[in-house]
Amino acid sequence: MSDAEHRLEAYRSKRDFSVTAEPAGSGIAPVGSRRFVVQRHRARRRHYDLRLEVDGVLASWAVPKGPTLDPKARQLAVHVEDHPLEYFDFEGVIPKGQYGGGDVTVWDWGTWRPARTDDPAGAIEGGELHFDLEGEKLSGRFVLVRRDRDASGKEQWLLLHKDDDHARPGWDPEDHPRSVKSGRTNDEVAEAPDALWRSDLPASVAAVRVGPEAHPSWEAPSAEELRTLDALGSSGRWTVGGHEVKLTNLDKVLFPARDGSGPVTKRDLIRYHARIAPFMLPYLAGRPVNLHRYPDGVDRPGFWHKEIPSYAPPWLNRWRNVDADPGETECYAVVDNVAALVWMANYGAVELHPWTSRLPDVRKPTWALIDIDPGPRTAFDDVLVLARLYRTALEHLGVAGAPKVTGQRGVQIWVPIAPGYTFDDTRRWVEKVSRAIGHTVPDLVSWEWHKDRREGLARLDYTQNAINKTLVAPFSARPAPGAPVSVPIRWEELDDPDLRSDRWTIRTVLTRVEQAGDPLAPLVGRAQRLPEL
Ligand code: MN
């Protein structure tokens, strides 16, 4: 029995697995990452569950008054049994009558570091743990100290915050009630939960999605809503996906015409963002996004924009990067609903580049990305030769991935990966595959870093597998006449003589996805191990 298995014994013993024949609590995620979560849990009594990832489980304390930044507070923290990692981001309802029955929100999350020790499990065993939190609400140095046992034998600890730079006298967790995962309160989650936690099932299958739609906010706008947008003057307010968005300069031309089909206005881009939302949001939700903005149209130079502006609406989700150095972006938008996509279009964010990692662990990618970046002398047929070589290599390795035209001249291949890899892992893996492919067609590929030394050849760019390096989102528009779009395709389509990287535009891609779907969609979230090379 592994350490993690051993530590989950108590959790399992509280649950009745008789309803299922499946083995309980297998498949623990990789060790090494250190995340923390605080869940606000209304069960028999309201409390906050502080959970620290230690050796493959969530070491847990129930804090009745909640953790605080107030350095004077000494909060009771009852040490409860370790929880499985699968519980980390659970938000929803635990049915009445089951262990912990009530409602749960993800009140805070982030990363943590043990202080004064390299052996946090040992420190917990010894009854004193000093640690630093970097969350969205909590930060700074905390201390957990064991004091006593209660009548039922549970260990009573004290949780306190050191009087450091992050301390806030009088800070009360109840003044900050909203979930960092969904922006919702416990009441709102209890009323319309997205998930149930079946305490009676093994952890790997205990979170059960509920509700008529997994993501009700990802429904495309109704015909009536679209008519309202069309009827607006040059500016106005549009209510879509439950939020009101202020729209401006709707008839401004953002993209010149192409193929005789007329220029593309900001209203057209907004309409497109709203309609493509159900297909595009799975690639954006839960990730910081880097914006390539062209507010004066794609004829003018665009610019990168990352910091969310102060006038952004409060419902636009955001992520604060606590590691930002002075002058670096601190607060990124997280696009996770239709209205947010609409707001981005109005903001002139023509290209959306989501991070390869998901919150809260931005150092851990969920995709390995292959970027076939053509040089001036690279014909599209050469790009296709390279893409087919990747296809053969991935097939040979038994790795699932899907190609995507960039909407400009290139092709990318997106490979979903299991949790636990670092960017070093994915970068090295993609580099190895790419070097092998490059060796078979040396006349097509350059490994020179500098563009002007590449002699016009293609670059197999593995370096985008890094934190805060990004590729354009599937279904994002590109800054070119007619508003071409980056579109995932099936491998067979590489052999379609009509294929071009910029074949589809915001005017034609909706018909395609409504008929053919999105071949990359089944790979979203797939926990795939990368084979050793
Ligand atoms: Mn609890």
Short mmCIF file of C-alpha atoms and ligand atoms in Angstrom, two decimals:
data_model
loop_
_atom_site.label_atom_id
_atom_site.label_comp_id
_atom_site.label_asym_id
_atom_site.label_seq_id
_atom_site.Cartn_x
_atom_site.Cartn_y
_atom_site.Cartn_z
CA MET A 1 0.00 0.00 0.00
CA SER A 2 1.43 3.38 -0.97
CA ASP A 3 1.65 6.28 1.44
CA ALA A 4 -1.29 7.98 -0.22
CA GLU A 5 -3.35 4.78 -0.11
CA HIS A 6 -2.56 4.38 3.52
CA ARG A 7 -3.56 7.93 4.31
CA LEU A 8 -6.92 7.51 2.56
CA GLU A 9 -7.94 4.60 4.78
CA ALA A 10 -9.83 6.82 7.21
CA TYR A 11 -11.67 8.59 4.39
CA ARG A 12 -12.77 5.27 2.95
CA SER A 13 -13.78 3.88 6.30
CA LYS A 14 -16.39 6.64 6.62
CA ARG A 15 -18.07 5.66 3.41
CA ASP A 16 -20.16 2.74 2.37
CA PHE A 17 -18.86 1.23 -0.81
CA SER A 18 -21.36 -1.59 -0.77
CA VAL A 19 -23.37 0.09 -3.53
CA THR A 20 -20.59 -0.55 -6.01
CA ALA A 21 -18.21 -3.36 -6.74
CA GLU A 22 -15.48 -1.00 -7.94
CA PRO A 23 -12.28 -0.75 -5.93
CA ALA A 24 -12.25 2.39 -3.80
CA GLY A 25 -9.92 5.35 -4.37
CA SER A 26 -7.47 4.11 -6.99
CA GLY A 27 -5.54 6.26 -9.45
CA ILE A 28 -4.04 8.95 -7.29
CA ALA A 29 -2.60 11.86 -9.26
CA PRO A 30 1.17 12.40 -9.40
CA VAL A 31 3.04 13.73 -6.40
CA GLY A 32 5.09 16.92 -6.38
CA SER A 33 2.53 19.64 -7.03
CA ARG A 34 1.47 21.51 -3.92
CA ARG A 35 -1.97 23.03 -4.19
CA PHE A 36 -4.31 24.14 -1.47
CA VAL A 37 -8.03 24.70 -1.44
CA VAL A 38 -10.45 26.12 1.12
CA GLN A 39 -14.01 24.93 0.70
CA ARG A 40 -16.89 26.69 2.41
CA HIS A 41 -19.03 23.84 3.56
CA ARG A 42 -22.51 24.17 5.00
CA ALA A 43 -23.23 20.81 6.60
CA ARG A 44 -24.66 20.32 10.09
CA ARG A 45 -22.55 23.37 10.97
CA ARG A 46 -21.03 25.85 8.62
CA HIS A 47 -17.25 25.60 8.44
CA TYR A 48 -14.33 26.08 6.10
CA ASP A 49 -12.27 23.07 5.08
CA LEU A 50 -8.60 23.92 4.64
CA ARG A 51 -6.91 21.27 2.51
CA LEU A 52 -3.22 21.06 1.68
CA GLU A 53 -1.93 18.70 -0.98
CA VAL A 54 0.63 16.44 0.75
CA ASP A 55 2.03 13.23 -0.72
CA GLY A 56 -0.90 12.57 -3.01
CA VAL A 57 -3.75 13.35 -0.63
CA LEU A 58 -5.44 16.45 0.77
CA ALA A 59 -4.47 16.88 4.43
CA SER A 60 -7.56 18.56 5.89
CA TRP A 61 -8.69 20.75 8.78
CA ALA A 62 -12.24 21.94 9.43
CA VAL A 63 -12.10 25.57 10.59
CA PRO A 64 -15.49 26.66 12.03
CA LYS A 65 -14.79 30.42 11.81
CA GLY A 66 -12.73 30.14 8.65
CA PRO A 67 -9.14 31.05 7.94
CA THR A 68 -8.33 34.73 8.27
CA LEU A 69 -5.58 37.21 7.47
CA ASP A 70 -6.13 38.76 10.91
CA PRO A 71 -2.87 38.21 12.80
CA LYS A 72 -4.63 38.45 16.18
CA ALA A 73 -7.05 35.60 15.49
CA ARG A 74 -6.48 32.07 16.84
CA GLN A 75 -8.91 29.86 14.96
CA LEU A 76 -9.90 26.39 16.07
CA ALA A 77 -9.02 23.91 13.31
CA VAL A 78 -10.20 20.34 13.75
CA HIS A 79 -7.88 17.91 11.99
CA VAL A 80 -10.13 15.68 9.91
CA GLU A 81 -9.25 12.72 7.73
CA ASP A 82 -7.27 13.17 4.52
CA HIS A 83 -9.40 13.64 1.44
CA PRO A 84 -8.70 12.29 -2.07
CA LEU A 85 -7.23 14.65 -4.67
CA GLU A 86 -10.36 14.24 -6.76
CA TYR A 87 -12.16 16.36 -4.16
CA PHE A 88 -9.81 19.30 -4.76
CA ASP A 89 -12.06 21.52 -6.87
CA PHE A 90 -15.39 20.00 -5.97
CA GLU A 91 -18.17 22.55 -5.78
CA GLY A 92 -21.76 21.45 -5.47
CA VAL A 93 -24.03 19.49 -3.22
CA ILE A 94 -23.41 16.43 -1.05
CA PRO A 95 -26.78 14.69 -0.72
CA LYS A 96 -28.48 14.79 2.67
CA GLY A 97 -27.89 11.74 4.80
CA GLN A 98 -24.42 11.18 3.34
CA TYR A 99 -21.18 12.01 5.08
CA GLY A 100 -20.82 15.81 4.97
CA GLY A 101 -24.28 16.31 3.49
CA GLY A 102 -24.79 19.97 2.54
CA ASP A 103 -23.38 22.42 0.02
CA VAL A 104 -19.78 23.23 -0.83
CA THR A 105 -18.09 26.10 -2.65
CA VAL A 106 -14.46 26.54 -3.65
CA TRP A 107 -13.90 29.55 -1.44
CA ASP A 108 -10.17 29.92 -2.20
CA TRP A 109 -7.43 28.02 -3.97
CA GLY A 110 -3.82 28.38 -5.00
CA THR A 111 -0.43 27.01 -4.12
CA TRP A 112 1.28 26.47 -0.79
CA ARG A 113 4.82 25.93 0.44
CA PRO A 114 5.94 24.36 3.68
CA ALA A 115 8.21 26.63 5.72
CA ARG A 116 10.99 25.54 8.06
CA THR A 117 10.68 21.94 6.85
CA ASP A 118 11.12 19.78 3.76
CA ASP A 119 8.91 17.12 5.27
CA PRO A 120 5.39 18.57 5.67
CA ALA A 121 3.86 15.14 6.38
CA GLY A 122 6.36 14.74 9.22
CA ALA A 123 5.60 18.24 10.50
CA ILE A 124 1.88 17.44 10.57
CA GLU A 125 2.63 14.19 12.38
CA GLY A 126 4.69 16.24 14.85
CA GLY A 127 1.81 18.65 15.45
CA GLU A 128 3.22 21.92 14.02
CA LEU A 129 3.27 23.11 10.43
CA HIS A 130 4.40 26.52 9.21
CA PHE A 131 3.40 27.28 5.62
CA ASP A 132 2.93 30.02 3.05
CA LEU A 133 -0.24 30.33 1.01
CA GLU A 134 -0.59 32.02 -2.35
CA GLY A 135 -4.29 32.02 -3.01
CA GLU A 136 -6.76 34.49 -4.42
CA LYS A 137 -7.97 35.51 -0.96
CA LEU A 138 -5.43 34.06 1.44
CA SER A 139 -1.73 34.77 1.32
CA GLY A 140 1.25 34.97 3.61
CA ARG A 141 2.55 32.81 6.45
CA PHE A 142 0.18 30.59 8.42
CA VAL A 143 0.86 28.22 11.31
CA LEU A 144 -1.09 25.13 12.35
CA VAL A 145 -0.38 23.87 15.88
CA ARG A 146 -1.89 20.81 17.57
CA ARG A 147 -3.39 21.51 20.99
CA ASP A 148 -5.73 18.83 22.21
CA ARG A 149 -8.20 16.10 21.43
CA ASP A 150 -11.95 16.52 21.75
CA ALA A 151 -14.34 14.00 23.28
CA SER A 152 -14.61 12.06 20.02
CA GLY A 153 -10.83 11.79 19.80
CA LYS A 154 -10.49 14.39 17.03
CA GLU A 155 -7.35 16.50 17.19
CA GLN A 156 -7.94 20.17 17.89
CA TRP A 157 -5.40 22.47 16.29
CA LEU A 158 -5.04 26.23 16.15
CA LEU A 159 -4.69 28.09 12.87
CA LEU A 160 -3.09 31.50 12.91
CA HIS A 161 -1.65 34.04 10.50
CA LYS A 162 1.73 35.61 11.17
CA ASP A 163 1.89 39.38 11.38
CA ASP A 164 3.61 39.70 8.00
CA ASP A 165 3.06 41.90 4.93
CA HIS A 166 -0.04 39.92 4.03
CA ALA A 167 -1.69 40.29 7.44
CA ARG A 168 -4.93 42.33 7.56
CA PRO A 169 -6.21 43.16 11.04
CA GLY A 170 -9.93 42.54 11.35
CA TRP A 171 -10.15 40.61 8.08
CA ASP A 172 -13.24 38.37 8.09
CA PRO A 173 -13.67 35.47 5.63
CA GLU A 174 -17.45 35.96 5.74
CA ASP A 175 -16.97 39.33 4.03
CA HIS A 176 -15.58 37.49 0.97
CA PRO A 177 -18.27 34.90 0.32
CA ARG A 178 -17.98 34.18 -3.40
CA SER A 179 -16.46 31.07 -4.92
CA VAL A 180 -13.13 31.57 -6.68
CA LYS A 181 -14.16 28.82 -9.07
CA SER A 182 -17.58 30.05 -10.17
CA GLY A 183 -18.15 33.42 -8.53
CA ARG A 184 -21.20 31.94 -6.81
CA THR A 185 -22.28 31.89 -3.17
CA ASN A 186 -23.24 28.77 -1.20
CA ASP A 187 -26.90 29.74 -1.60
CA GLU A 188 -26.54 29.97 -5.37
CA VAL A 189 -24.72 26.66 -5.58
CA ALA A 190 -27.27 24.95 -3.34
CA GLU A 191 -30.08 26.21 -5.55
CA ALA A 192 -28.56 25.08 -8.86
CA PRO A 193 -25.59 22.78 -8.29
CA ASP A 194 -23.41 21.75 -11.23
CA ALA A 195 -22.26 18.62 -9.43
CA LEU A 196 -23.10 16.19 -6.67
CA TRP A 197 -20.49 14.45 -4.54
CA ARG A 198 -21.53 10.88 -3.96
CA SER A 199 -19.70 10.08 -0.73
CA ASP A 200 -20.84 6.50 -1.16
CA LEU A 201 -18.85 6.07 -4.38
CA PRO A 202 -15.10 5.76 -4.96
CA ALA A 203 -13.45 9.16 -5.32
CA SER A 204 -12.64 8.69 -9.01
CA VAL A 205 -16.35 8.61 -9.88
CA ALA A 206 -17.85 10.45 -6.89
CA ALA A 207 -18.29 13.84 -8.58
CA VAL A 208 -21.41 13.52 -10.69
CA ARG A 209 -22.39 16.35 -13.01
CA VAL A 210 -26.01 17.33 -12.74
CA GLY A 211 -28.42 19.80 -14.29
CA PRO A 212 -29.99 19.99 -17.75
CA GLU A 213 -26.70 21.24 -19.20
CA ALA A 214 -23.20 20.68 -17.90
CA HIS A 215 -22.58 24.38 -18.61
CA PRO A 216 -25.88 26.25 -18.90
CA SER A 217 -24.03 29.52 -19.51
CA TRP A 218 -22.48 28.11 -22.69
CA GLU A 219 -25.68 28.04 -24.70
CA ALA A 220 -25.54 29.91 -27.99
CA PRO A 221 -27.74 33.02 -28.05
CA SER A 222 -31.35 32.58 -29.09
CA ALA A 223 -32.69 33.96 -32.38
CA GLU A 224 -34.44 36.64 -30.33
CA GLU A 225 -31.19 37.65 -28.63
CA LEU A 226 -29.43 37.85 -32.01
CA ARG A 227 -32.26 40.02 -33.39
CA THR A 228 -31.74 42.37 -30.45
CA LEU A 229 -28.04 42.67 -31.32
CA ASP A 230 -28.83 43.32 -35.00
CA ALA A 231 -31.35 46.00 -34.03
CA LEU A 232 -28.91 48.00 -31.87
CA GLY A 233 -27.66 51.31 -33.26
CA SER A 234 -23.95 52.05 -33.34
CA SER A 235 -23.80 51.41 -29.57
CA GLY A 236 -26.04 49.99 -26.91
CA ARG A 237 -26.47 47.41 -24.20
CA TRP A 238 -26.97 43.76 -25.05
CA THR A 239 -28.09 41.15 -22.56
CA VAL A 240 -26.69 37.77 -23.47
CA GLY A 241 -25.96 34.68 -21.41
CA GLY A 242 -27.38 36.39 -18.32
CA HIS A 243 -25.10 39.43 -18.39
CA GLU A 244 -25.52 42.88 -19.88
CA VAL A 245 -22.63 43.95 -22.09
CA LYS A 246 -22.07 47.54 -23.16
CA LEU A 247 -21.27 47.57 -26.88
CA THR A 248 -19.68 50.43 -28.80
CA ASN A 249 -18.84 51.34 -32.43
CA LEU A 250 -20.75 48.36 -33.70
CA ASP A 251 -20.52 49.34 -37.36
CA LYS A 252 -16.79 49.97 -37.37
CA VAL A 253 -15.03 47.85 -39.98
CA LEU A 254 -12.50 45.57 -38.25
CA PHE A 255 -11.54 43.35 -41.22
CA PRO A 256 -11.37 44.34 -44.89
CA ALA A 257 -13.37 42.28 -47.37
CA ARG A 258 -12.13 39.05 -48.90
CA ASP A 259 -13.57 36.96 -51.74
CA GLY A 260 -16.11 39.67 -52.54
CA SER A 261 -18.09 38.97 -49.36
CA GLY A 262 -17.96 42.43 -47.82
CA PRO A 263 -15.98 43.88 -44.92
CA VAL A 264 -16.42 42.49 -41.41
CA THR A 265 -17.67 44.88 -38.73
CA LYS A 266 -17.31 44.77 -35.00
CA ARG A 267 -20.98 43.75 -34.80
CA ASP A 268 -20.15 40.76 -37.03
CA LEU A 269 -17.29 39.72 -34.74
CA ILE A 270 -19.49 40.11 -31.64
CA ARG A 271 -22.24 38.03 -33.28
CA TYR A 272 -19.65 35.39 -34.19
CA HIS A 273 -18.17 35.24 -30.68
CA ALA A 274 -21.66 34.75 -29.22
CA ARG A 275 -22.60 31.99 -31.69
CA ILE A 276 -19.30 30.10 -31.58
CA ALA A 277 -19.19 30.25 -27.75
CA PRO A 278 -20.36 26.65 -27.10
CA PHE A 279 -17.49 25.39 -29.29
CA MET A 280 -14.80 27.85 -28.21
CA LEU A 281 -15.37 28.11 -24.46
CA PRO A 282 -14.10 24.59 -23.65
CA TYR A 283 -10.64 25.83 -24.71
CA LEU A 284 -10.81 29.08 -22.72
CA ALA A 285 -12.63 28.29 -19.48
CA GLY A 286 -10.44 28.04 -16.40
CA ARG A 287 -7.38 29.55 -18.09
CA PRO A 288 -5.80 33.00 -18.09
CA VAL A 289 -5.99 34.50 -21.58
CA ASN A 290 -3.56 36.73 -23.49
CA LEU A 291 -5.28 39.10 -25.90
CA HIS A 292 -4.08 40.27 -29.29
CA ARG A 293 -6.07 43.44 -29.79
CA TYR A 294 -6.88 45.38 -32.95
CA PRO A 295 -9.34 48.02 -31.74
CA ASP A 296 -8.81 50.12 -34.88
CA GLY A 297 -9.10 47.21 -37.27
CA VAL A 298 -6.61 44.62 -38.49
CA ASP A 299 -5.19 47.05 -41.09
CA ARG A 300 -3.54 48.85 -38.21
CA PRO A 301 -0.86 47.28 -36.03
CA GLY A 302 -2.24 45.19 -33.20
CA PHE A 303 -0.77 44.84 -29.74
CA TRP A 304 -0.63 42.31 -26.95
CA HIS A 305 -2.77 43.08 -23.95
CA LYS A 306 -2.89 40.95 -20.83
CA GLU A 307 -3.88 43.13 -17.87
CA ILE A 308 -7.62 43.27 -17.44
CA PRO A 309 -8.70 46.95 -17.46
CA SER A 310 -10.22 48.52 -14.38
CA TYR A 311 -13.47 49.22 -16.22
CA ALA A 312 -14.08 45.56 -17.10
CA PRO A 313 -17.45 44.38 -15.75
CA PRO A 314 -17.36 42.67 -12.34
CA TRP A 315 -18.87 39.46 -13.72
CA LEU A 316 -15.86 38.99 -16.01
CA ASN A 317 -13.84 36.33 -14.27
CA ARG A 318 -10.22 37.02 -13.62
CA TRP A 319 -7.11 35.51 -12.13
CA ARG A 320 -4.53 37.40 -10.14
CA ASN A 321 -0.97 36.23 -10.69
CA VAL A 322 0.60 36.47 -7.26
CA ASP A 323 4.02 35.72 -8.78
CA ALA A 324 3.95 38.80 -11.01
CA ASP A 325 7.05 40.99 -10.75
CA PRO A 326 6.61 44.76 -10.74
CA GLY A 327 5.58 45.83 -14.24
CA GLU A 328 4.32 42.37 -15.15
CA THR A 329 0.67 41.57 -15.75
CA GLU A 330 -1.08 40.97 -12.46
CA CYS A 331 -4.67 40.30 -13.36
CA TYR A 332 -5.72 38.22 -16.35
CA ALA A 333 -9.20 37.67 -17.73
CA VAL A 334 -10.63 34.16 -17.64
CA VAL A 335 -13.18 33.77 -20.43
CA ASP A 336 -15.75 31.24 -19.27
CA ASN A 337 -19.13 32.41 -20.47
CA VAL A 338 -20.83 33.78 -23.57
CA ALA A 339 -20.96 37.35 -22.31
CA ALA A 340 -17.21 37.33 -21.63
CA LEU A 341 -16.54 36.32 -25.25
CA VAL A 342 -18.87 39.09 -26.42
CA TRP A 343 -17.09 41.59 -24.21
CA MET A 344 -13.74 40.52 -25.72
CA ALA A 345 -15.01 41.15 -29.27
CA ASN A 346 -16.23 44.60 -28.27
CA TYR A 347 -12.81 45.22 -26.71
CA GLY A 348 -11.16 44.57 -30.09
CA ALA A 349 -9.58 41.33 -28.84
CA VAL A 350 -9.48 39.69 -32.26
CA GLU A 351 -7.16 36.88 -31.17
CA LEU A 352 -7.61 34.99 -27.92
CA HIS A 353 -4.61 32.99 -26.70
CA PRO A 354 -5.47 30.86 -23.67
CA TRP A 355 -2.73 29.54 -21.44
CA THR A 356 -1.76 25.90 -21.95
CA SER A 357 -2.28 25.33 -18.20
CA ARG A 358 -5.48 25.52 -16.21
CA LEU A 359 -6.08 27.31 -12.93
CA PRO A 360 -5.13 26.94 -10.20
CA ASP A 361 -1.90 25.19 -11.15
CA VAL A 362 -0.58 27.44 -13.92
CA ARG A 363 2.76 25.65 -13.92
CA LYS A 364 1.20 22.41 -15.13
CA PRO A 365 0.16 22.20 -18.79
CA THR A 366 -2.90 20.26 -19.93
CA TRP A 367 -1.87 20.25 -23.59
CA ALA A 368 1.41 19.48 -25.35
CA LEU A 369 1.48 21.79 -28.38
CA ILE A 370 3.17 21.21 -31.72
CA ASP A 371 3.49 24.29 -33.92
CA ILE A 372 4.44 23.92 -37.58
CA ASP A 373 5.46 27.48 -38.29
CA PRO A 374 6.03 28.04 -42.02
CA GLY A 375 8.83 30.28 -43.28
CA PRO A 376 8.49 32.54 -46.31
CA ARG A 377 9.69 29.72 -48.60
CA THR A 378 7.43 27.08 -47.05
CA ALA A 379 4.53 26.13 -49.35
CA PHE A 380 1.31 24.90 -47.73
CA ASP A 381 2.06 21.49 -49.30
CA ASP A 382 5.30 21.45 -47.25
CA VAL A 383 3.30 22.21 -44.10
CA LEU A 384 1.05 19.26 -44.96
CA VAL A 385 4.08 16.99 -45.44
CA LEU A 386 5.25 17.91 -41.95
CA ALA A 387 1.76 17.51 -40.45
CA ARG A 388 1.45 14.02 -41.99
CA LEU A 389 4.82 13.05 -40.51
CA TYR A 390 3.55 14.08 -37.07
CA ARG A 391 0.41 12.06 -37.69
CA THR A 392 2.51 8.96 -38.43
CA ALA A 393 4.73 9.57 -35.41
CA LEU A 394 1.78 10.03 -33.02
CA GLU A 395 0.03 6.96 -34.42
CA HIS A 396 3.21 4.94 -33.97
CA LEU A 397 3.50 6.18 -30.37
CA GLY A 398 -0.17 5.54 -29.67
CA VAL A 399 -0.75 9.19 -28.76
CA ALA A 400 -4.04 10.96 -29.52
CA GLY A 401 -3.91 14.48 -30.92
CA ALA A 402 -5.70 16.57 -33.51
CA PRO A 403 -4.46 19.03 -36.14
CA LYS A 404 -5.79 22.53 -36.41
CA VAL A 405 -5.28 25.05 -39.18
CA THR A 406 -4.13 28.34 -37.78
CA GLY A 407 -6.21 30.54 -40.08
CA GLN A 408 -2.99 32.01 -41.48
CA ARG A 409 -0.45 29.65 -43.12
CA GLY A 410 0.42 27.06 -40.49
CA VAL A 411 -0.88 23.93 -38.83
CA GLN A 412 -0.69 23.06 -35.14
CA ILE A 413 -1.24 19.75 -33.43
CA TRP A 414 -2.80 19.71 -29.97
CA VAL A 415 -2.07 16.71 -27.74
CA PRO A 416 -4.04 16.37 -24.47
CA ILE A 417 -2.04 15.20 -21.46
CA ALA A 418 -2.70 13.81 -18.00
CA PRO A 419 -2.27 16.06 -14.94
CA GLY A 420 1.20 16.13 -13.43
CA TYR A 421 3.48 17.04 -16.32
CA THR A 422 5.58 20.19 -16.20
CA PHE A 423 6.29 22.51 -19.12
CA ASP A 424 9.84 21.11 -19.15
CA ASP A 425 8.33 17.67 -19.71
CA THR A 426 6.07 18.73 -22.59
CA ARG A 427 8.71 20.94 -24.21
CA ARG A 428 11.28 18.14 -24.17
CA TRP A 429 8.80 15.61 -25.45
CA VAL A 430 7.62 17.81 -28.33
CA GLU A 431 11.24 18.70 -29.14
CA LYS A 432 12.22 15.02 -29.38
CA VAL A 433 9.34 14.17 -31.68
CA SER A 434 10.00 17.30 -33.75
CA ARG A 435 13.76 16.67 -34.11
CA ALA A 436 13.03 13.14 -35.34
CA ILE A 437 10.61 14.52 -37.92
CA GLY A 438 12.97 17.33 -38.91
CA HIS A 439 15.73 14.77 -39.61
CA THR A 440 13.57 13.03 -42.17
CA VAL A 441 12.98 16.25 -44.20
CA PRO A 442 16.05 18.44 -43.50
CA ASP A 443 15.41 20.51 -46.64
CA LEU A 444 12.11 21.77 -45.19
CA VAL A 445 13.11 22.63 -41.62
CA SER A 446 15.47 25.03 -39.90
CA TRP A 447 16.46 24.88 -36.23
CA GLU A 448 17.85 28.41 -36.21
CA TRP A 449 16.48 30.56 -33.42
CA HIS A 450 16.63 33.79 -35.43
CA LYS A 451 14.13 34.18 -38.22
CA ASP A 452 16.63 35.73 -40.64
CA ARG A 453 18.94 32.72 -40.33
CA ARG A 454 16.21 30.24 -41.21
CA GLU A 455 16.57 30.82 -44.98
CA GLY A 456 12.81 30.89 -45.32
CA LEU A 457 12.38 27.36 -43.99
CA ALA A 458 9.73 26.11 -41.57
CA ARG A 459 10.32 25.95 -37.84
CA LEU A 460 8.98 23.11 -35.71
CA ASP A 461 8.41 25.26 -32.69
CA TYR A 462 8.42 23.34 -29.42
CA THR A 463 9.31 26.42 -27.35
CA GLN A 464 5.67 27.48 -26.93
CA ASN A 465 5.40 24.73 -24.30
CA ALA A 466 6.18 27.18 -21.49
CA ILE A 467 4.27 29.15 -18.92
CA ASN A 468 2.58 32.23 -20.38
CA LYS A 469 3.51 31.17 -23.95
CA THR A 470 0.43 30.55 -25.96
CA LEU A 471 -1.03 29.52 -29.29
CA VAL A 472 -4.20 30.95 -30.73
CA ALA A 473 -7.42 29.35 -29.43
CA PRO A 474 -9.43 27.01 -31.62
CA PHE A 475 -12.12 29.11 -33.36
CA SER A 476 -10.38 32.42 -32.67
CA ALA A 477 -10.37 34.86 -35.62
CA ARG A 478 -7.04 35.96 -37.13
CA PRO A 479 -6.10 39.51 -38.16
CA ALA A 480 -6.50 39.21 -41.95
CA PRO A 481 -9.07 40.22 -44.58
CA GLY A 482 -12.38 38.36 -44.26
CA ALA A 483 -11.67 37.32 -40.63
CA PRO A 484 -10.23 33.82 -41.15
CA VAL A 485 -10.47 31.41 -38.21
CA SER A 486 -8.22 28.79 -36.62
CA VAL A 487 -10.13 25.51 -36.97
CA PRO A 488 -9.50 21.96 -35.66
CA ILE A 489 -9.71 19.37 -38.45
CA ARG A 490 -9.70 15.59 -38.79
CA TRP A 491 -6.42 13.97 -39.83
CA GLU A 492 -7.99 12.80 -43.13
CA GLU A 493 -8.66 16.42 -44.04
CA LEU A 494 -4.92 16.94 -44.52
CA ASP A 495 -5.49 15.08 -47.80
CA ASP A 496 -8.40 17.27 -48.91
CA PRO A 497 -7.17 19.19 -51.99
CA ASP A 498 -9.32 22.17 -50.95
CA LEU A 499 -7.69 22.50 -47.53
CA ARG A 500 -6.03 25.86 -46.83
CA SER A 501 -4.93 27.17 -43.47
CA ASP A 502 -7.26 30.15 -43.88
CA ARG A 503 -10.03 28.22 -45.57
CA TRP A 504 -12.72 29.13 -43.04
CA THR A 505 -13.80 32.56 -41.87
CA ILE A 506 -16.16 33.77 -39.16
CA ARG A 507 -18.84 33.71 -41.89
CA THR A 508 -18.36 30.06 -42.88
CA VAL A 509 -17.04 28.16 -39.88
CA LEU A 510 -20.37 27.98 -38.01
CA THR A 511 -21.90 25.91 -40.82
CA ARG A 512 -18.91 23.61 -40.67
CA VAL A 513 -19.04 22.98 -36.92
CA GLU A 514 -22.82 22.61 -36.92
CA GLN A 515 -22.51 19.89 -39.57
CA ALA A 516 -19.15 18.27 -38.79
CA GLY A 517 -18.64 19.15 -35.12
CA ASP A 518 -15.22 19.77 -33.61
CA PRO A 519 -12.76 16.86 -33.94
CA LEU A 520 -10.63 18.27 -31.10
CA ALA A 521 -13.56 18.39 -28.63
CA PRO A 522 -13.39 14.69 -27.60
CA LEU A 523 -9.75 15.23 -26.58
CA VAL A 524 -10.44 18.09 -24.15
CA GLY A 525 -9.43 16.96 -20.67
CA ARG A 526 -8.22 13.53 -21.78
CA ALA A 527 -5.69 12.25 -19.21
CA GLN A 528 -3.10 10.89 -21.60
CA ARG A 529 0.37 9.75 -20.56
CA LEU A 530 3.17 10.68 -22.94
CA PRO A 531 5.30 7.62 -23.79
CA GLU A 532 9.02 7.76 -23.00
CA LEU A 533 11.07 8.55 -26.10
MN MN B 1 -16.34 19.80 5.59
#
